C-alpha positions as MATLAB code, in Angstrom:
seq = 'XXXXXXXXXXXXXXXXXXXXXXXXXXXXXXXXXXXXXXXXXXXXXXXXXXXXXXXXXXXXXXXXXXXXXXXXXXXXXXXXXXXXXXXXXXXXXXXXXXXXXXXXXXXXXXXXXXXXXXXXXXXXXXXXXXXXXXXXXXXXXXXXXXXXXXXXXXXXXXXXXXXXXXXXXXXXXXXXXXXXXXXXXXXXXXXXXXXXXXXXXXXXXXXXXXXXXXXXXXXXXXXXXXXXXXXXXXXXXXXXXXXXXXXXX';
ca = [
      55.711    9.780  -30.322;
      53.188    9.787  -33.164;
      49.698    8.738  -32.092;
      48.422    5.490  -33.632;
      45.932    5.852  -36.460;
      43.442    3.695  -34.556;
      43.235    3.383  -30.783;
      40.546    1.096  -29.375;
      40.223    1.809  -25.671;
      38.296   -0.501  -23.343;
      35.282   -0.820  -25.656;
      32.444   -3.140  -24.747;
      29.041   -4.138  -26.083;
      26.190   -6.217  -24.672;
      23.010   -7.479  -26.321;
      20.146   -8.289  -23.932;
      22.583   -9.106  -21.172;
      24.984  -11.093  -23.371;
      28.472   -9.571  -23.395;
      29.586   -9.739  -27.026;
      32.727   -7.654  -26.425;
      34.251   -6.836  -23.056;
      36.892   -4.129  -22.545;
      38.813   -4.640  -25.790;
      41.876   -2.434  -26.304;
      44.442   -2.362  -29.123;
      46.064    0.049  -31.591;
      46.946    0.094  -35.297;
      49.732    2.312  -36.612;
      50.070    3.985  -40.009;
      51.151    1.467  -42.632;
      50.568   -1.484  -40.297;
      48.500   -4.624  -40.964;
      46.828   -5.930  -37.808;
      44.890   -9.209  -37.941;
      41.963   -9.718  -35.555;
      41.275  -13.433  -35.260;
      39.196  -15.774  -33.143;
      36.601  -18.558  -33.400;
      33.058  -17.896  -34.553;
      31.221  -15.855  -31.947;
      34.422  -14.390  -30.515;
      33.204  -10.806  -30.989;
      35.199   -9.817  -34.075;
      32.258   -8.524  -36.124;
      30.823   -6.576  -33.196;
      34.241   -5.009  -32.650;
      34.465   -4.088  -36.342;
      31.005   -2.543  -36.250;
      31.879   -0.399  -33.238;
      35.061    0.822  -34.916;
      33.164    1.589  -38.118;
      30.437    3.507  -36.257;
      27.637    1.076  -37.096;
      27.314    0.281  -33.385;
      27.921    2.545  -30.417;
      29.928    0.906  -27.628;
      28.348    0.691  -24.191;
      31.627    1.986  -22.808;
      35.112    2.890  -23.961;
      36.386    4.927  -26.900;
      37.410    4.486  -30.521;
      39.957    7.128  -31.484;
      41.080    7.889  -35.014;
      44.243    9.944  -35.109;
      43.879   10.684  -31.414;
      40.313   11.997  -31.614;
      36.894   10.470  -31.049;
      35.802   10.246  -34.672;
      33.016    8.050  -36.033;
      33.178    6.948  -39.673;
      35.406    9.799  -40.891;
      38.530    8.471  -42.569;
      37.426    4.827  -42.393;
      36.809    2.498  -45.333;
      35.622   -1.097  -45.185;
      35.543   -4.137  -47.438;
      33.267   -7.100  -46.750;
      33.459  -10.877  -46.965;
      30.952  -10.793  -49.822;
      32.032   -8.343  -52.508;
      30.050   -5.103  -52.633;
      30.092   -4.062  -56.298;
      27.344   -3.235  -58.794;
      27.278   -6.333  -61.002;
      25.460   -4.642  -63.902;
      28.026   -1.823  -64.109;
      31.498   -1.881  -65.576;
      34.595   -1.814  -63.407;
      35.201    1.840  -64.338;
      31.606    2.770  -63.522;
      31.906    1.200  -60.077;
      34.974    3.326  -59.393;
      33.202    6.391  -60.732;
      30.252    5.887  -58.376;
      32.720    5.775  -55.476;
      34.436    8.960  -56.658;
      31.122   10.805  -56.992;
      30.117    9.589  -53.532;
      33.377   10.959  -52.144;
      32.588   14.337  -53.677;
      28.959   14.128  -52.530;
      27.885   14.942  -56.054;
      25.249   13.474  -58.319;
      24.999   13.405  -62.067;
      25.130   11.260  -65.166;
      27.914    8.709  -65.094;
      28.743    9.356  -68.741;
      29.323   13.047  -68.148;
      31.230   12.495  -64.926;
      33.332    9.788  -66.541;
      35.056   12.259  -68.808;
      35.970   14.493  -65.891;
      37.371   11.649  -63.792;
      38.765    9.333  -66.470;
      42.380    9.833  -65.420;
      41.669    9.130  -61.757;
      39.648    6.009  -62.597;
      42.511    4.636  -64.688;
      45.090    5.491  -62.030;
      43.077    3.830  -59.275;
      42.516    0.694  -61.332;
      46.167    0.538  -62.359;
      47.137    0.539  -58.677;
      45.312   -2.761  -58.158;
      46.211   -4.266  -61.527;
      42.745   -3.881  -63.065;
      43.198   -1.074  -65.620;
      42.885   -3.600  -68.440;
      39.354   -4.498  -67.271;
      37.953   -0.958  -66.987;
      35.140   -1.609  -69.478;
      34.326   -5.124  -68.251;
      31.073   -5.731  -66.388;
      31.647   -6.756  -62.782;
      29.162   -9.602  -63.306;
      31.647  -11.490  -65.482;
      34.806  -10.926  -63.458;
      36.584  -13.737  -61.653;
      36.170  -13.561  -57.879;
      39.773  -12.575  -57.274;
      39.428   -9.675  -59.707;
      36.240   -8.546  -57.954;
      38.211   -8.384  -54.710;
      40.769   -6.147  -56.405;
      38.021   -3.844  -57.665;
      36.522   -3.693  -54.187;
      39.924   -2.731  -52.791;
      40.241    0.067  -55.358;
      36.783    1.343  -54.361;
      37.705    1.264  -50.670;
      40.862    3.290  -51.344;
      39.122    6.018  -53.374;
      38.791    8.187  -50.262;
      42.448    7.620  -49.306;
      41.285    6.417  -45.865;
      43.491    6.593  -42.813;
      42.024    3.269  -41.695;
      40.944    0.325  -43.851;
      38.809   -2.416  -42.301;
      38.779   -5.710  -44.199;
      36.324   -8.478  -43.276;
      37.601  -11.863  -44.531;
      39.411  -10.239  -47.500;
      40.489  -13.542  -49.074;
      37.292  -15.565  -48.522;
      36.434  -17.633  -51.582;
      39.777  -17.038  -53.297;
      42.304  -19.600  -54.503;
      45.512  -19.884  -52.472;
      47.674  -18.035  -55.018;
      45.101  -15.241  -55.303;
      45.026  -14.825  -51.511;
      48.725  -14.149  -51.287;
      48.663  -11.781  -54.253;
      45.787   -9.746  -52.806;
      47.368   -9.423  -49.361;
      50.728   -8.415  -50.837;
      48.872   -5.735  -52.791;
      47.078   -4.545  -49.640;
      50.374   -4.364  -47.749;
      52.075   -2.457  -50.561;
      49.258    0.099  -50.822;
      49.069    0.450  -47.033;
      52.758    1.195  -46.667;
      52.871    3.561  -49.621;
      49.907    5.584  -48.360;
      50.521    5.059  -44.618;
      47.080    3.485  -44.279;
      46.373    1.471  -41.145;
      44.758   -1.888  -41.969;
      42.680   -3.994  -39.575;
      41.460   -7.299  -40.979;
      39.733  -10.486  -39.888;
      40.619  -13.757  -41.541;
      40.036  -17.478  -40.981;
      42.924  -18.570  -43.216;
      45.885  -18.798  -40.844;
      48.396  -18.886  -43.701;
      47.128  -15.434  -44.683;
      47.219  -14.179  -41.098;
      50.698  -15.408  -40.210;
      52.105  -14.742  -43.660;
      50.998  -11.115  -43.993;
      50.015   -9.493  -40.683;
      52.551   -7.349  -38.829;
      50.764   -8.089  -35.547;
      47.905  -10.355  -34.494;
      45.182   -9.845  -31.872;
      43.212  -12.904  -30.722;
      39.673  -12.748  -29.320;
      37.685  -15.424  -27.540;
      34.224  -15.007  -25.996;
      34.383  -11.243  -26.295;
      37.775  -10.818  -24.652;
      41.263  -10.273  -26.040;
      43.353  -13.261  -25.007;
      46.619  -12.619  -26.876;
      48.435   -9.959  -28.882;
      51.827   -9.851  -30.542;
      53.812  -10.627  -33.651;
      52.748  -13.642  -35.714;
      55.587  -15.630  -34.134;
      54.591  -14.679  -30.605;
      50.937  -15.516  -31.166;
      51.795  -18.780  -32.891;
      53.795  -19.818  -29.846;
      51.221  -18.708  -27.254;
      49.970  -21.646  -25.143;
      46.588  -19.986  -24.544;
      46.079  -19.446  -28.272;
      47.015  -23.047  -28.978;
      44.600  -24.292  -26.350;
      41.616  -21.994  -26.856;
      41.640  -21.151  -30.554;
      43.939  -23.112  -32.790;
      43.889  -26.566  -31.283;
      47.057  -27.765  -29.667;
      50.026  -28.186  -31.969;
      48.144  -27.312  -35.178;
      49.301  -23.705  -35.172;
      52.999  -24.601  -35.325;
      52.615  -25.833  -38.882;
      50.833  -22.717  -40.095;
      52.163  -19.447  -41.366;
      55.263  -20.424  -43.233;
      54.652  -17.752  -45.888;
      56.328  -14.360  -46.115;
      54.810  -10.899  -46.012;
];
């Protein structure tokens, strides 16, 4: 069998005696969207930071493609968009391309050399028409699309997305997640994302992992997690979950 793109094996992290994450284990396969959910303080961000290499776990392993690899082949988007507001959309993509190549130089000169790639990358997220537009004037949903294009510049094996639809209108949320799923399956990119909007989670994730107080308490398909008594009781509040997640992937 093919090894999962991401294998999280018994990782844990404590801060001054407080156990933020305790023996968390899960996998993400190529082309799969896995949602990591839980109440505030559940340990999601600490888990993300250990996977991304920003924190070293106290124990356990994070394996990328079957090997202990930190940062290589991993891209991340954040809840607050991470673009250069004073630069155009194309310039933001160009900075990412130059960073990938570990090269420095004038953007104007580099732009000619990478013009085709910039246009291709922007077309993939539906933003080619806005190449010359300053990021400072873009609508928030469009900024999220630009951020996704930047994250995919390196063709990562694993994409981490922290609250990808935060601040977006309902229609924009669905459109962005459909785009993420399409790109992930075309490129065989594994996607791990956190999200508070349960319509997004149950409408677009292939599988869902639930954390509470640093521990994994449930894992399965959206339907299985929605029906889980422990998830209802601990995280989603009784019967509330049954009415959520009517959307399609």
